[in-house]
């Protein structure tokens, strides 16, 4: 499949409707994804990125229907992660001497992953290549989201090829942002930001500022996953600026895991207490073992506070909560409040462990937490409600 973006740019990527997990099994992708690759045709022909390894041969076969591979003057590898570079080996077998333009880190990482001594051309921010009628300008974007990441900008068509930034794991055959379901699109863009880009938020405003300082017109943003932003492309840039600024909504999320429903009973009572505080407060409740981890993380991203509960088992917390908090710690959310709760029957360590893990993950823990001995009775349920109510106060 290929699709015309402008008279000189053609999408030559792969739509992956089946993808349900990414980064191994770390990230859920309920709506699939796309691996966007672009062919620029001018006096020089340029290929930007490729596709993920399992689609390498399909990708090369499909590309060959669009252009004689020998007519590709150079390849730009904006990022070495294999969802973009995975088809390079199959492609380079066919055109082994073709230069690959990439950042210094890009060359290092591609060599370490592919073990090939390809013809790397190292570029840095501000470097330009004259393609004939148009120019390609390179903009390094380290830590958005890998040390090697890079953008490039095509003059004339005023296209920013932003690689992972501004992307979404969202399969679509129509490719343009104005043609897809807008609620799904923004939800997937936010999930992608929350789960992938949050640790690198401090780099986002700097990169936006740097691009603005280039003082070039922007008509289209072509990321490497999901839609092409041709209708008001600044909308996703503005959302990134907002999301990078310790984003939160008027939301509190309650997350728990439970063995015999006592911690669940606490969670439900806490929700009742939260409901007394603010009629406009959005409250969400998740059973961690029954819910998608990455969807919960997106809700944490949106929240100003979270309450996390676990029963005590074998002197520690339940494994789904432990896994979730480990991932949340790596993401490094800032400016969010938290508290812990949980039931116990023997030793009762879970609340203290949760409290410490929430602190370690960077949350502002507002109290020492709430423990319930075995099944909460009416008095304990009332205390849970009070606990929820006082959390916001
Ligand atoms: Fe889409 Fe960082 O790879």
Short mmCIF file of C-alpha atoms and ligand atoms in Angstrom, two decimals:
data_model
loop_
_atom_site.label_atom_id
_atom_site.label_comp_id
_atom_site.label_asym_id
_atom_site.label_seq_id
_atom_site.Cartn_x
_atom_site.Cartn_y
_atom_site.Cartn_z
CA UNK A 1 0.00 0.00 0.00
CA UNK A 2 1.14 3.56 -0.68
CA UNK A 3 -0.60 6.90 -0.42
CA UNK A 4 0.09 10.34 -1.85
CA UNK A 5 0.71 12.99 0.83
CA UNK A 6 1.79 15.80 -1.52
CA UNK A 7 2.96 15.86 -5.14
CA UNK A 8 6.46 14.98 -3.95
CA UNK A 9 5.84 12.89 -0.82
CA UNK A 10 4.34 9.40 -0.75
CA UNK A 11 3.57 7.31 2.34
CA UNK A 12 5.15 3.87 1.84
CA UNK A 13 4.70 2.36 5.31
CA UNK A 14 2.77 -0.52 6.82
CA UNK A 15 -0.57 -0.51 8.65
CA UNK A 16 -0.57 -3.14 11.40
CA UNK A 17 -4.16 -3.77 12.44
CA UNK A 18 -3.22 -6.85 14.46
CA UNK A 19 -0.70 -5.32 16.85
CA UNK A 20 -1.93 -5.64 20.44
CA UNK A 21 1.35 -5.21 22.34
CA UNK A 22 4.43 -3.11 21.69
CA UNK A 23 7.89 -2.95 23.28
CA UNK A 24 7.55 -6.68 23.87
CA UNK A 25 4.47 -6.90 26.07
CA UNK A 26 5.05 -3.63 27.95
CA UNK A 27 2.57 -1.43 26.10
CA UNK A 28 -0.95 -2.39 25.03
CA UNK A 29 -2.03 -1.23 21.57
CA UNK A 30 -5.76 -1.93 21.41
CA UNK A 31 -6.13 -0.20 18.06
CA UNK A 32 -3.04 -1.54 16.29
CA UNK A 33 -0.43 0.81 14.85
CA UNK A 34 1.24 2.00 11.69
CA UNK A 35 4.93 2.11 10.79
CA UNK A 36 5.09 5.21 8.66
CA UNK A 37 7.77 5.50 6.03
CA UNK A 38 7.92 8.28 3.47
CA UNK A 39 9.39 8.63 0.00
CA UNK A 40 10.35 12.12 -1.15
CA UNK A 41 10.76 12.52 -4.90
CA UNK A 42 12.76 15.48 -6.18
CA UNK A 43 15.94 15.57 -8.25
CA UNK A 44 17.18 13.39 -5.43
CA UNK A 45 14.88 10.69 -4.03
CA UNK A 46 14.91 10.16 -0.29
CA UNK A 47 13.40 7.42 1.85
CA UNK A 48 12.55 8.35 5.45
CA UNK A 49 12.55 5.42 7.90
CA UNK A 50 11.30 1.91 7.09
CA UNK A 51 9.07 -0.56 9.00
CA UNK A 52 9.23 -3.15 11.78
CA UNK A 53 11.30 -6.29 11.22
CA UNK A 54 8.42 -8.82 10.75
CA UNK A 55 7.22 -6.76 7.77
CA UNK A 56 10.66 -6.25 6.20
CA UNK A 57 10.12 -8.28 3.04
CA UNK A 58 6.54 -7.11 2.56
CA UNK A 59 7.81 -3.54 2.99
CA UNK A 60 10.60 -3.88 0.42
CA UNK A 61 8.29 -5.61 -2.09
CA UNK A 62 5.73 -2.86 -1.67
CA UNK A 63 8.35 -0.09 -1.94
CA UNK A 64 9.65 -1.61 -5.15
CA UNK A 65 6.24 -1.13 -6.73
CA UNK A 66 6.55 2.62 -6.08
CA UNK A 67 10.19 3.25 -7.04
CA UNK A 68 13.09 1.36 -8.57
CA UNK A 69 15.19 0.84 -5.41
CA UNK A 70 18.32 1.93 -7.29
CA UNK A 71 16.74 5.36 -7.73
CA UNK A 72 16.77 6.00 -3.95
CA UNK A 73 19.63 8.47 -3.47
CA UNK A 74 19.74 8.21 0.30
CA UNK A 75 17.83 6.94 3.32
CA UNK A 76 17.13 8.93 6.46
CA UNK A 77 17.03 6.84 9.65
CA UNK A 78 15.43 9.25 12.10
CA UNK A 79 15.52 6.62 14.85
CA UNK A 80 17.18 3.24 15.23
CA UNK A 81 14.44 1.42 17.16
CA UNK A 82 13.47 -1.63 15.12
CA UNK A 83 9.89 -0.57 14.49
CA UNK A 84 11.48 1.95 12.09
CA UNK A 85 14.80 0.38 11.19
CA UNK A 86 13.72 -3.26 11.12
CA UNK A 87 13.38 -3.40 7.34
CA UNK A 88 16.74 -1.71 6.70
CA UNK A 89 18.66 -4.98 6.53
CA UNK A 90 16.38 -6.38 3.79
CA UNK A 91 16.49 -3.07 1.93
CA UNK A 92 20.26 -2.60 2.21
CA UNK A 93 20.83 -6.09 0.81
CA UNK A 94 19.34 -4.72 -2.39
CA UNK A 95 21.03 -1.29 -2.36
CA UNK A 96 24.08 -1.83 -0.11
CA UNK A 97 25.97 1.37 -0.88
CA UNK A 98 23.08 3.78 -0.38
CA UNK A 99 23.99 6.41 2.23
CA UNK A 100 22.02 6.36 5.49
CA UNK A 101 21.67 9.82 7.04
CA UNK A 102 21.30 9.69 10.81
CA UNK A 103 22.47 11.26 14.05
CA UNK A 104 25.80 10.27 15.59
CA UNK A 105 23.95 8.18 18.18
CA UNK A 106 21.80 6.76 15.39
CA UNK A 107 24.84 5.33 13.60
CA UNK A 108 26.19 3.92 16.86
CA UNK A 109 22.89 2.29 17.76
CA UNK A 110 22.18 0.95 14.27
CA UNK A 111 25.63 -0.66 14.18
CA UNK A 112 25.05 -2.21 17.63
CA UNK A 113 21.69 -3.61 16.59
CA UNK A 114 22.28 -4.61 12.96
CA UNK A 115 26.03 -5.38 13.02
CA UNK A 116 26.44 -3.86 9.55
CA UNK A 117 28.97 -1.33 8.38
CA UNK A 118 26.65 0.64 6.17
CA UNK A 119 27.50 3.97 4.57
CA UNK A 120 26.44 6.22 7.44
CA UNK A 121 26.34 10.00 6.93
CA UNK A 122 26.23 11.71 10.31
CA UNK A 123 24.07 14.84 10.42
CA UNK A 124 23.33 17.32 13.17
CA UNK A 125 20.81 20.08 13.80
CA UNK A 126 20.77 22.64 11.02
CA UNK A 127 22.49 20.47 8.42
CA UNK A 128 20.72 20.65 5.07
CA UNK A 129 20.66 18.61 1.90
CA UNK A 130 19.58 20.14 -1.38
CA UNK A 131 17.23 17.71 -3.10
CA UNK A 132 16.71 19.84 -6.23
CA UNK A 133 13.67 22.04 -5.81
CA UNK A 134 13.47 21.43 -2.05
CA UNK A 135 15.76 21.07 0.91
CA UNK A 136 15.77 18.61 3.77
CA UNK A 137 16.81 20.13 7.11
CA UNK A 138 17.83 17.90 10.01
CA UNK A 139 16.87 18.57 13.64
CA UNK A 140 18.31 16.30 16.33
CA UNK A 141 15.74 15.41 18.98
CA UNK A 142 17.64 13.44 21.62
CA UNK A 143 15.45 11.79 24.27
CA UNK A 144 12.29 12.23 22.23
CA UNK A 145 12.33 9.46 22.95
CA UNK A 146 15.73 7.80 22.47
CA UNK A 147 19.21 9.39 22.49
CA UNK A 148 19.42 8.97 18.70
CA UNK A 149 16.01 10.41 17.78
CA UNK A 150 15.92 12.99 15.02
CA UNK A 151 13.36 15.01 13.05
CA UNK A 152 13.71 16.40 9.56
CA UNK A 153 11.89 19.17 7.74
CA UNK A 154 11.12 19.40 4.03
CA UNK A 155 11.03 22.93 2.62
CA UNK A 156 8.49 23.75 -0.07
CA UNK A 157 5.97 21.21 1.26
CA UNK A 158 6.60 22.51 4.80
CA UNK A 159 6.50 19.03 6.32
CA UNK A 160 8.00 18.07 9.66
CA UNK A 161 8.91 14.37 9.80
CA UNK A 162 8.80 13.99 13.56
CA UNK A 163 9.40 10.25 13.96
CA UNK A 164 7.91 9.01 17.28
CA UNK A 165 6.96 12.47 18.55
CA UNK A 166 3.30 13.37 17.88
CA UNK A 167 2.55 9.72 17.04
CA UNK A 168 -0.11 7.31 18.20
CA UNK A 169 -0.48 3.55 18.09
CA UNK A 170 -3.54 3.77 15.90
CA UNK A 171 -4.13 1.71 12.77
CA UNK A 172 -5.94 3.55 9.99
CA UNK A 173 -6.24 3.11 6.25
CA UNK A 174 -7.11 6.76 5.68
CA UNK A 175 -3.98 8.15 7.39
CA UNK A 176 -4.98 11.82 7.68
CA UNK A 177 -5.99 13.28 11.03
CA UNK A 178 -9.15 14.93 9.70
CA UNK A 179 -10.51 11.61 8.40
CA UNK A 180 -10.43 9.52 11.59
CA UNK A 181 -12.55 9.38 14.75
CA UNK A 182 -11.32 12.40 16.73
CA UNK A 183 -12.08 10.92 20.18
CA UNK A 184 -10.10 7.78 19.39
CA UNK A 185 -7.26 9.81 17.91
CA UNK A 186 -6.76 12.12 20.88
CA UNK A 187 -7.20 9.25 23.36
CA UNK A 188 -4.49 7.24 21.56
CA UNK A 189 -2.19 10.27 21.28
CA UNK A 190 -2.56 10.84 25.02
CA UNK A 191 -2.01 7.17 25.89
CA UNK A 192 1.15 7.23 23.74
CA UNK A 193 2.41 10.38 25.47
CA UNK A 194 1.53 9.15 28.98
CA UNK A 195 3.14 5.73 28.56
CA UNK A 196 6.14 6.56 26.37
CA UNK A 197 7.03 10.24 26.54
CA UNK A 198 6.25 11.22 30.15
CA UNK A 199 9.84 10.57 31.36
CA UNK A 200 11.12 12.97 28.71
CA UNK A 201 8.63 15.80 29.26
CA UNK A 202 11.34 18.30 30.15
CA UNK A 203 12.75 18.01 26.62
CA UNK A 204 9.41 18.70 24.92
CA UNK A 205 9.08 22.50 25.44
CA UNK A 206 12.75 23.01 24.50
CA UNK A 207 12.29 21.14 21.23
CA UNK A 208 9.09 23.02 20.40
CA UNK A 209 10.89 26.31 21.11
CA UNK A 210 13.82 25.26 18.94
CA UNK A 211 11.53 24.44 16.04
CA UNK A 212 9.64 27.74 16.42
CA UNK A 213 13.00 29.56 16.31
CA UNK A 214 13.70 28.00 12.90
CA UNK A 215 10.91 30.30 11.74
CA UNK A 216 9.72 27.99 8.99
CA UNK A 217 6.11 27.42 7.95
CA UNK A 218 4.46 24.20 9.10
CA UNK A 219 1.73 22.67 6.94
CA UNK A 220 1.96 18.97 7.79
CA UNK A 221 3.43 16.82 10.56
CA UNK A 222 4.31 13.30 9.46
CA UNK A 223 5.05 11.14 12.52
CA UNK A 224 6.21 7.56 12.34
CA UNK A 225 3.08 6.07 13.95
CA UNK A 226 -0.59 6.80 13.35
CA UNK A 227 -2.10 9.72 11.51
CA UNK A 228 -0.53 12.46 9.42
CA UNK A 229 -1.47 15.83 10.93
CA UNK A 230 -2.50 17.91 7.91
CA UNK A 231 -5.55 19.64 9.46
CA UNK A 232 -4.29 22.19 12.00
CA UNK A 233 -1.02 20.36 12.73
CA UNK A 234 -0.32 22.78 15.58
CA UNK A 235 -3.10 21.14 17.59
CA UNK A 236 -0.88 18.20 18.50
CA UNK A 237 2.08 20.51 19.21
CA UNK A 238 -0.13 22.52 21.59
CA UNK A 239 -1.34 19.32 23.26
CA UNK A 240 2.28 18.19 23.75
CA UNK A 241 3.13 21.55 25.35
CA UNK A 242 0.20 21.06 27.73
CA UNK A 243 0.91 17.40 28.47
CA UNK A 244 4.59 18.11 29.14
CA UNK A 245 3.72 20.67 31.80
CA UNK A 246 2.88 18.25 34.68
CA UNK A 247 -0.52 17.70 33.10
CA UNK A 248 -3.53 16.95 35.28
CA UNK A 249 -7.29 17.20 35.14
CA UNK A 250 -9.77 17.47 37.99
CA UNK A 251 -9.65 13.71 38.41
CA UNK A 252 -8.80 11.25 41.17
CA UNK A 253 -8.17 7.61 40.32
CA UNK A 254 -8.56 4.76 42.79
CA UNK A 255 -6.63 1.60 41.95
CA UNK A 256 -6.66 -1.61 43.95
CA UNK A 257 -6.08 -5.32 43.92
CA UNK A 258 -7.90 -7.62 46.29
CA UNK A 259 -7.91 -11.28 47.39
CA UNK A 260 -11.32 -11.74 49.05
CA UNK A 261 -12.91 -8.35 48.23
CA UNK A 262 -12.09 -6.59 51.52
CA UNK A 263 -9.71 -4.13 49.82
CA UNK A 264 -12.29 -3.78 47.05
CA UNK A 265 -14.90 -2.84 49.68
CA UNK A 266 -12.47 -0.20 51.00
CA UNK A 267 -11.91 1.16 47.48
CA UNK A 268 -15.63 1.48 46.82
CA UNK A 269 -16.18 3.26 50.15
CA UNK A 270 -13.27 5.64 49.40
CA UNK A 271 -14.98 6.49 46.09
CA UNK A 272 -18.16 7.37 48.02
CA UNK A 273 -16.12 9.70 50.22
CA UNK A 274 -14.48 11.34 47.20
CA UNK A 275 -17.94 11.99 45.73
CA UNK A 276 -18.77 14.22 48.72
CA UNK A 277 -15.90 16.61 47.97
CA UNK A 278 -16.50 18.20 44.59
CA UNK A 279 -19.44 17.63 42.27
CA UNK A 280 -17.22 18.29 39.24
CA UNK A 281 -14.51 15.80 40.27
CA UNK A 282 -13.97 12.93 37.85
CA UNK A 283 -13.48 9.71 39.82
CA UNK A 284 -12.28 6.46 38.28
CA UNK A 285 -11.96 3.07 39.93
CA UNK A 286 -9.80 0.21 38.61
CA UNK A 287 -9.16 -3.33 39.73
CA UNK A 288 -5.51 -3.54 38.70
CA UNK A 289 -5.55 -7.27 37.95
CA UNK A 290 -8.63 -6.98 35.73
CA UNK A 291 -7.72 -3.77 33.89
CA UNK A 292 -5.19 -2.89 31.24
CA UNK A 293 -2.05 -1.54 32.91
CA UNK A 294 -1.36 1.08 30.25
CA UNK A 295 -4.94 2.35 30.32
CA UNK A 296 -4.59 2.78 34.10
CA UNK A 297 -1.32 4.66 33.55
CA UNK A 298 -3.12 7.02 31.15
CA UNK A 299 -5.72 7.66 33.88
CA UNK A 300 -2.93 8.32 36.40
CA UNK A 301 -1.45 10.79 33.88
CA UNK A 302 -4.80 12.62 33.84
CA UNK A 303 -5.23 12.59 37.63
CA UNK A 304 -4.27 15.13 40.26
CA UNK A 305 -4.25 12.37 42.85
CA UNK A 306 -4.38 8.60 43.17
CA UNK A 307 -5.35 6.20 45.96
CA UNK A 308 -3.75 2.79 45.72
CA UNK A 309 -4.87 -0.28 47.64
CA UNK A 310 -3.64 -3.82 48.11
CA UNK A 311 -4.26 -6.69 50.47
CA UNK A 312 -1.23 -7.95 52.32
CA UNK A 313 0.01 -11.32 51.12
CA UNK A 314 3.19 -13.01 52.32
CA UNK A 315 4.17 -9.74 54.05
CA UNK A 316 4.05 -7.70 50.87
CA UNK A 317 1.66 -6.27 48.22
CA UNK A 318 -0.17 -8.05 45.41
CA UNK A 319 1.78 -8.57 42.21
CA UNK A 320 -0.39 -6.55 39.78
CA UNK A 321 -0.13 -3.48 41.98
CA UNK A 322 3.61 -4.07 42.42
CA UNK A 323 4.12 -4.27 38.64
CA UNK A 324 2.03 -1.18 38.03
CA UNK A 325 3.93 0.88 40.61
CA UNK A 326 7.26 -0.25 39.20
CA UNK A 327 6.28 1.06 35.76
CA UNK A 328 4.82 4.26 37.22
CA UNK A 329 8.11 4.88 39.07
CA UNK A 330 10.00 4.76 35.78
CA UNK A 331 7.62 7.23 34.16
CA UNK A 332 8.33 9.83 36.85
CA UNK A 333 5.00 11.64 37.13
CA UNK A 334 5.28 14.94 38.95
CA UNK A 335 2.93 17.11 41.03
CA UNK A 336 0.44 14.37 41.93
CA UNK A 337 -0.86 13.46 45.38
CA UNK A 338 -1.31 9.91 46.64
CA UNK A 339 -2.35 7.73 49.55
CA UNK A 340 -2.45 4.00 50.27
CA UNK A 341 -4.99 1.63 51.74
CA UNK A 342 -5.49 -2.11 52.16
CA UNK A 343 -6.91 -4.90 54.24
CA UNK A 344 -4.95 -7.53 56.11
CA UNK A 345 -5.53 -10.57 58.24
CA UNK A 346 -2.12 -11.49 59.66
CA UNK A 347 0.79 -9.06 59.54
CA UNK A 348 -0.51 -6.06 57.48
CA UNK A 349 2.57 -4.64 55.74
CA UNK A 350 0.85 -3.67 52.47
CA UNK A 351 -0.09 -0.07 53.33
CA UNK A 352 3.39 0.85 54.57
CA UNK A 353 4.96 -0.77 51.50
CA UNK A 354 2.54 1.02 49.15
CA UNK A 355 3.20 4.33 50.91
CA UNK A 356 6.95 3.93 50.45
CA UNK A 357 6.59 2.85 46.80
CA UNK A 358 4.38 5.84 46.04
CA UNK A 359 6.99 8.15 47.60
CA UNK A 360 9.74 6.42 45.63
CA UNK A 361 7.70 6.99 42.47
CA UNK A 362 7.65 10.74 43.13
CA UNK A 363 4.12 11.16 44.50
CA UNK A 364 3.33 13.60 47.27
CA UNK A 365 1.92 11.11 49.79
CA UNK A 366 -0.54 13.02 51.95
CA UNK A 367 -1.01 10.66 54.93
CA UNK A 368 0.09 7.34 56.45
CA UNK A 369 -2.64 5.36 54.71
CA UNK A 370 -5.55 3.31 55.99
CA UNK A 371 -5.52 -0.34 57.09
CA UNK A 372 -8.56 -2.55 57.65
CA UNK A 373 -8.40 -5.77 59.66
CA UNK A 374 -10.12 -8.55 57.67
CA UNK A 375 -13.51 -7.64 56.22
CA UNK A 376 -14.41 -3.95 56.83
CA UNK A 377 -17.46 -3.58 59.10
CA UNK A 378 -19.85 -0.60 59.02
CA UNK A 379 -17.55 1.50 61.16
CA UNK A 380 -14.56 0.75 58.93
CA UNK A 381 -16.57 1.50 55.79
CA UNK A 382 -17.40 4.90 57.30
CA UNK A 383 -13.69 5.45 58.00
CA UNK A 384 -12.90 4.60 54.36
CA UNK A 385 -15.48 7.15 53.21
CA UNK A 386 -13.91 9.73 55.52
CA UNK A 387 -10.46 8.75 54.18
CA UNK A 388 -11.64 9.45 50.63
CA UNK A 389 -13.22 12.73 51.62
CA UNK A 390 -10.19 13.94 53.56
CA UNK A 391 -7.80 12.97 50.74
CA UNK A 392 -8.82 15.99 48.71
CA UNK A 393 -9.06 18.29 51.66
FE1 LIG B 1 8.45 4.01 17.20
FE2 LIG B 1 10.94 4.65 19.43
O1 LIG B 1 10.05 3.68 18.09
#
